[in-house]
PDB file of C-alpha atoms in Angstrom:
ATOM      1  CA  UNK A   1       8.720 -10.442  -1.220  1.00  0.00           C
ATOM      2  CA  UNK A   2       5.305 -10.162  -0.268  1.00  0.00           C
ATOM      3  CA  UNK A   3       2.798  -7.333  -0.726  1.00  0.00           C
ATOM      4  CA  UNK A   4       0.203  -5.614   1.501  1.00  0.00           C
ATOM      5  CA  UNK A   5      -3.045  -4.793  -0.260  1.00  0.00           C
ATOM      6  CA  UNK A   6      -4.268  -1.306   1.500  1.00  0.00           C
ATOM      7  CA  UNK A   7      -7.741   0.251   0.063  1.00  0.00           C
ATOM      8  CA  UNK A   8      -7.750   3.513  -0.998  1.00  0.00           C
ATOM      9  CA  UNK A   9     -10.254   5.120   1.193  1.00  0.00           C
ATOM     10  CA  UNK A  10      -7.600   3.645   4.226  1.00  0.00           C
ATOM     11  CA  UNK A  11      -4.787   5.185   2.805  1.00  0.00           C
ATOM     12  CA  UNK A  12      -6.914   8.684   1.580  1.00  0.00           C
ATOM     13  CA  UNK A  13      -8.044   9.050   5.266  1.00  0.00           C
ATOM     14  CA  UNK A  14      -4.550   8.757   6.439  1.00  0.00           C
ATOM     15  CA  UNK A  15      -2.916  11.009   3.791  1.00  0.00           C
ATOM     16  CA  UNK A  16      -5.846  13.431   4.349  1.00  0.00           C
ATOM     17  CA  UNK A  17      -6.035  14.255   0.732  1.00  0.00           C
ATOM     18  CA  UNK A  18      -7.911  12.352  -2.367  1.00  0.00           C
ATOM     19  CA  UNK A  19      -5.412  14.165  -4.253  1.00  0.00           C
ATOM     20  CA  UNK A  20      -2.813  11.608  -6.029  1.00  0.00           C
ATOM     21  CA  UNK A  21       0.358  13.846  -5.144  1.00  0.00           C
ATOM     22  CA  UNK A  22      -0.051  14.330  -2.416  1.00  0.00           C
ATOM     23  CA  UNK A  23      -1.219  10.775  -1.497  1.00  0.00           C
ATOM     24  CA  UNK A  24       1.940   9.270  -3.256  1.00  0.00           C
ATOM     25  CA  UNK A  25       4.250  11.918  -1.115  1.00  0.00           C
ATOM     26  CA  UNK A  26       3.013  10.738   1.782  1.00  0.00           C
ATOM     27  CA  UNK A  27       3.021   7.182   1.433  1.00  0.00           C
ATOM     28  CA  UNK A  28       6.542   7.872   0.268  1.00  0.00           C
ATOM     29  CA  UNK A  29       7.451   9.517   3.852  1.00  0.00           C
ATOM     30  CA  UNK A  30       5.079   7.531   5.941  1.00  0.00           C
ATOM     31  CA  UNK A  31       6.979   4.700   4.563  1.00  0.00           C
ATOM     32  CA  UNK A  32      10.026   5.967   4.176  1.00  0.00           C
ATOM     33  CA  UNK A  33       9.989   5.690   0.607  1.00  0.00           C
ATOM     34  CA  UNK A  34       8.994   1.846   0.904  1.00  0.00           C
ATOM     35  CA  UNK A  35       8.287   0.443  -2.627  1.00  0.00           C
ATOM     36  CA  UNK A  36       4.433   1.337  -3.577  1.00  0.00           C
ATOM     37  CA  UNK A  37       1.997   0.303  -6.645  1.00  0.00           C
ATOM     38  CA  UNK A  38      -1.491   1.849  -7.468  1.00  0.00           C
ATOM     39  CA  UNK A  39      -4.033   0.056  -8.685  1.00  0.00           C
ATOM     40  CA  UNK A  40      -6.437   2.878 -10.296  1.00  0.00           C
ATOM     41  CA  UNK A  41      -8.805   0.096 -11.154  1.00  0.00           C
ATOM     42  CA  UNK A  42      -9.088  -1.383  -8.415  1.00  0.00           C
ATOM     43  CA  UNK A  43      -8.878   1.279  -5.890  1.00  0.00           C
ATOM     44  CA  UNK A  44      -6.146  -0.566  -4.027  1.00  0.00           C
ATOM     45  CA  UNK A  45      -2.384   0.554  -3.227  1.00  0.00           C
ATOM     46  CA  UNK A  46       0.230  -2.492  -2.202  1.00  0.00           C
ATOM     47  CA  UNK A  47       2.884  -1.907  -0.357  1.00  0.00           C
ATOM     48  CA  UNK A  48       6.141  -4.390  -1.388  1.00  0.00           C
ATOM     49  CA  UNK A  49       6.970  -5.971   2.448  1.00  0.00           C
ATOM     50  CA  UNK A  50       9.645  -8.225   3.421  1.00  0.00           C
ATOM     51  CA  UNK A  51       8.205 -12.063   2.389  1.00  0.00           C
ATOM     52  CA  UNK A  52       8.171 -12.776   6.238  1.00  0.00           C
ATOM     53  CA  UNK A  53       5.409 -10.751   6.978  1.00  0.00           C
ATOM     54  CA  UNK A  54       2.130 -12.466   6.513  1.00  0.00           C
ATOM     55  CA  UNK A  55       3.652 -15.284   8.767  1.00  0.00           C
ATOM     56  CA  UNK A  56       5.428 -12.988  11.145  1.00  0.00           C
ATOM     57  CA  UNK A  57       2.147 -10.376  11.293  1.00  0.00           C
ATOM     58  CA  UNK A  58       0.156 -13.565  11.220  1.00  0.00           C
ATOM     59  CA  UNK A  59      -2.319 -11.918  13.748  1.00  0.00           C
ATOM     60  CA  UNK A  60      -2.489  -8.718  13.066  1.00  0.00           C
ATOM     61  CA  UNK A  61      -2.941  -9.513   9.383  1.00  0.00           C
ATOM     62  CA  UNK A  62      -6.202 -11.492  10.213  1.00  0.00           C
ATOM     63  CA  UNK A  63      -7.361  -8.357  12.186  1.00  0.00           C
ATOM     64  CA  UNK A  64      -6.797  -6.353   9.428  1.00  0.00           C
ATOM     65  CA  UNK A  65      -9.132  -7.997   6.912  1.00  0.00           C
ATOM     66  CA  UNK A  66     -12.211  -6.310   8.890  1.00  0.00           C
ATOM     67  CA  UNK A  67     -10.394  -3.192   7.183  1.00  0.00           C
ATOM     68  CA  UNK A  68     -10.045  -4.434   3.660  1.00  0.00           C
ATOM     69  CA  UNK A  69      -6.837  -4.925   4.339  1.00  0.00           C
ATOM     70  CA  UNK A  70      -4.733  -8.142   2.820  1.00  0.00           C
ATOM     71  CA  UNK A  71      -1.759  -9.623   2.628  1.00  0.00           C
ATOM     72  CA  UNK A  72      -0.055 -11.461  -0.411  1.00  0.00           C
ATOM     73  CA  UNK A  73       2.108 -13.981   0.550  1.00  0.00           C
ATOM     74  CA  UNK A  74       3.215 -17.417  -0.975  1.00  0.00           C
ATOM     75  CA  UNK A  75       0.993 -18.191  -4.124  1.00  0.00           C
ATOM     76  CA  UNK A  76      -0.454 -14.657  -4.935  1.00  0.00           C
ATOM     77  CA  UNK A  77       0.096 -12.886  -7.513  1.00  0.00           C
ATOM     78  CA  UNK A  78       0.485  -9.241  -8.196  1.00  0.00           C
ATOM     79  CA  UNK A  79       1.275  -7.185 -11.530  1.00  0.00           C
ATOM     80  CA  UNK A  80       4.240  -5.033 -11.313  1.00  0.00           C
ATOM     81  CA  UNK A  81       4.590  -1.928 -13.213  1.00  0.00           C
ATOM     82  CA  UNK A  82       7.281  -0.881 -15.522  1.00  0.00           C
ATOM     83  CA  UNK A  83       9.507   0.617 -13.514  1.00  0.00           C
ATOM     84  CA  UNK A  84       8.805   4.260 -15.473  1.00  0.00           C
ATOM     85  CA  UNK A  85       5.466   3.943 -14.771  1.00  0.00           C
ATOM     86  CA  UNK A  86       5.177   6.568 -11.773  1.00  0.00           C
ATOM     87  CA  UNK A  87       2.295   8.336 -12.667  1.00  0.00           C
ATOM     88  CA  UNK A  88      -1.431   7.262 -14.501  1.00  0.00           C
ATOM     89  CA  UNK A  89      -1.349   6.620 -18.173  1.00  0.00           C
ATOM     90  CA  UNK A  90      -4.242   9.099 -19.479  1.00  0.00           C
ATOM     91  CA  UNK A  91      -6.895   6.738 -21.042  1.00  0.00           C
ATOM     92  CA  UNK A  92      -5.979   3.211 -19.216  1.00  0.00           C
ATOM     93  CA  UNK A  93      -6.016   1.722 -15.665  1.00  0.00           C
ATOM     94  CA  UNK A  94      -3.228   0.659 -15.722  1.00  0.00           C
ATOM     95  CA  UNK A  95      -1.166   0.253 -12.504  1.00  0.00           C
ATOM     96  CA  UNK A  96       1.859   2.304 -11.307  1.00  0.00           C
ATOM     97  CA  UNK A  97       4.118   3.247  -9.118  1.00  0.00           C
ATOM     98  CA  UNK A  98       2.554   5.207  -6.436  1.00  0.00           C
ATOM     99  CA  UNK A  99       6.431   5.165  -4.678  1.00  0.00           C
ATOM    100  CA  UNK A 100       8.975   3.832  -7.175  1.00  0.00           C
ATOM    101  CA  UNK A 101      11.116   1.095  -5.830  1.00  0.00           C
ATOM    102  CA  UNK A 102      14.697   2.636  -5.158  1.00  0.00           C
ATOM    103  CA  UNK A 103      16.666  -0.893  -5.227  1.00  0.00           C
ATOM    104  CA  UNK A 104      15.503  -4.941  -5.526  1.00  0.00           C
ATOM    105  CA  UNK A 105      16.186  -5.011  -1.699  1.00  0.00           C
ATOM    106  CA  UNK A 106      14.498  -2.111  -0.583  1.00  0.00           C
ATOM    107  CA  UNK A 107      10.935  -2.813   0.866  1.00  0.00           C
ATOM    108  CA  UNK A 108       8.686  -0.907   2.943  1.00  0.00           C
ATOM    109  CA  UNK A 109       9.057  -2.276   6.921  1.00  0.00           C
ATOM    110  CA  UNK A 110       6.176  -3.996   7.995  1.00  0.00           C
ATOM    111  CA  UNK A 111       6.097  -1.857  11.857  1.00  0.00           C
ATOM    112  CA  UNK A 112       5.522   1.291   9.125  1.00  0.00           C
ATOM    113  CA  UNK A 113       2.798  -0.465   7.018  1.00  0.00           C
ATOM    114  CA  UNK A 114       1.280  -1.239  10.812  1.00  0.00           C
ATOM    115  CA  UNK A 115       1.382   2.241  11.623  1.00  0.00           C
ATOM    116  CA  UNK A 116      -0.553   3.244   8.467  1.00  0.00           C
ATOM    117  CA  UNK A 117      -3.051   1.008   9.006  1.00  0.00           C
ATOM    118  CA  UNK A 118      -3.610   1.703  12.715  1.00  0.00           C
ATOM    119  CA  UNK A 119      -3.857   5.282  12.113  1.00  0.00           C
ATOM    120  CA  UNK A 120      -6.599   4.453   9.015  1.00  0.00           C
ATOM    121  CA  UNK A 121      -8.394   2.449  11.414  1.00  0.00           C
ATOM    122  CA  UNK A 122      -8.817   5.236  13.705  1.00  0.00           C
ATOM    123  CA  UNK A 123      -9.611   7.420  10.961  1.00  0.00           C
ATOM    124  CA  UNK A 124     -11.917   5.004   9.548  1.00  0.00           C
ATOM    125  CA  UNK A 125     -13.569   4.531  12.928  1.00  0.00           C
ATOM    126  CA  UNK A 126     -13.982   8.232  13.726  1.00  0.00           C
ATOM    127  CA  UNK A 127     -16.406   8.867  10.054  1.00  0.00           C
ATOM    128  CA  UNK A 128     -18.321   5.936  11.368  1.00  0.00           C
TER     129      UNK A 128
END
């Protein structure tokens, strides 16, 4: 698998919300409950893609660096939260599961991680 590395002000701008519910329920149904981890710390969310995608995406991935936007392919590597974790620990920064991952095999679709990050561009554009 591979990951997609979305900022948060993307995704918050999308969601419409800076509120963490309601950010994590509609990641879950803008992804159709695709696999997601937060990354409090870092102010980052990855979506869990299909390990084809950075190659597959190729260009669109290099267009979406301009938005802080990355893809972890081959050689990356990415902490994954026990699989309880589905909310913030009080007192850490530790990472969690923004949307838990149903199944090993179930990853978010990369045309619905496109879609996300179109519509954040637009959004993103707009403030500017």
């Amino acid at each position: 698998m591979s990951a997609v590395r979305l900022p948060q002000d993307l995704v918050r701008a999308v969601a419409d919300s800076h509120e963490r519910e309601d950010i994590d329920s509609f990641l879950d149904e803008a992804l159709n409950a695709g696999p997601v981890i937060r990354d409090p710390q870092g102010a980052r969310y990855y979506a869990l893609v299909p390990a084809c995608m950075p190659t597959r995406w190729r260009m669109a991935v290099m267009e979406w660096r301009a938005l802080g936007v990355k893809c972890l392919g081959p050689g990356s590597y990415l902490g994954v939260p026990r699989p309880q974790s589905t909310s913030p620990e009080p007192g850490t920064w530790n990472s969690y599961w923004a949307v838990p991952m149903i199944s090993a095999g179930a990853l978010c679709r990369p045309l619905d991680i496109a879609r996300l990050i179109a519509a954040g561009q637009q959004l993103t554009c707009d403030e500017q």
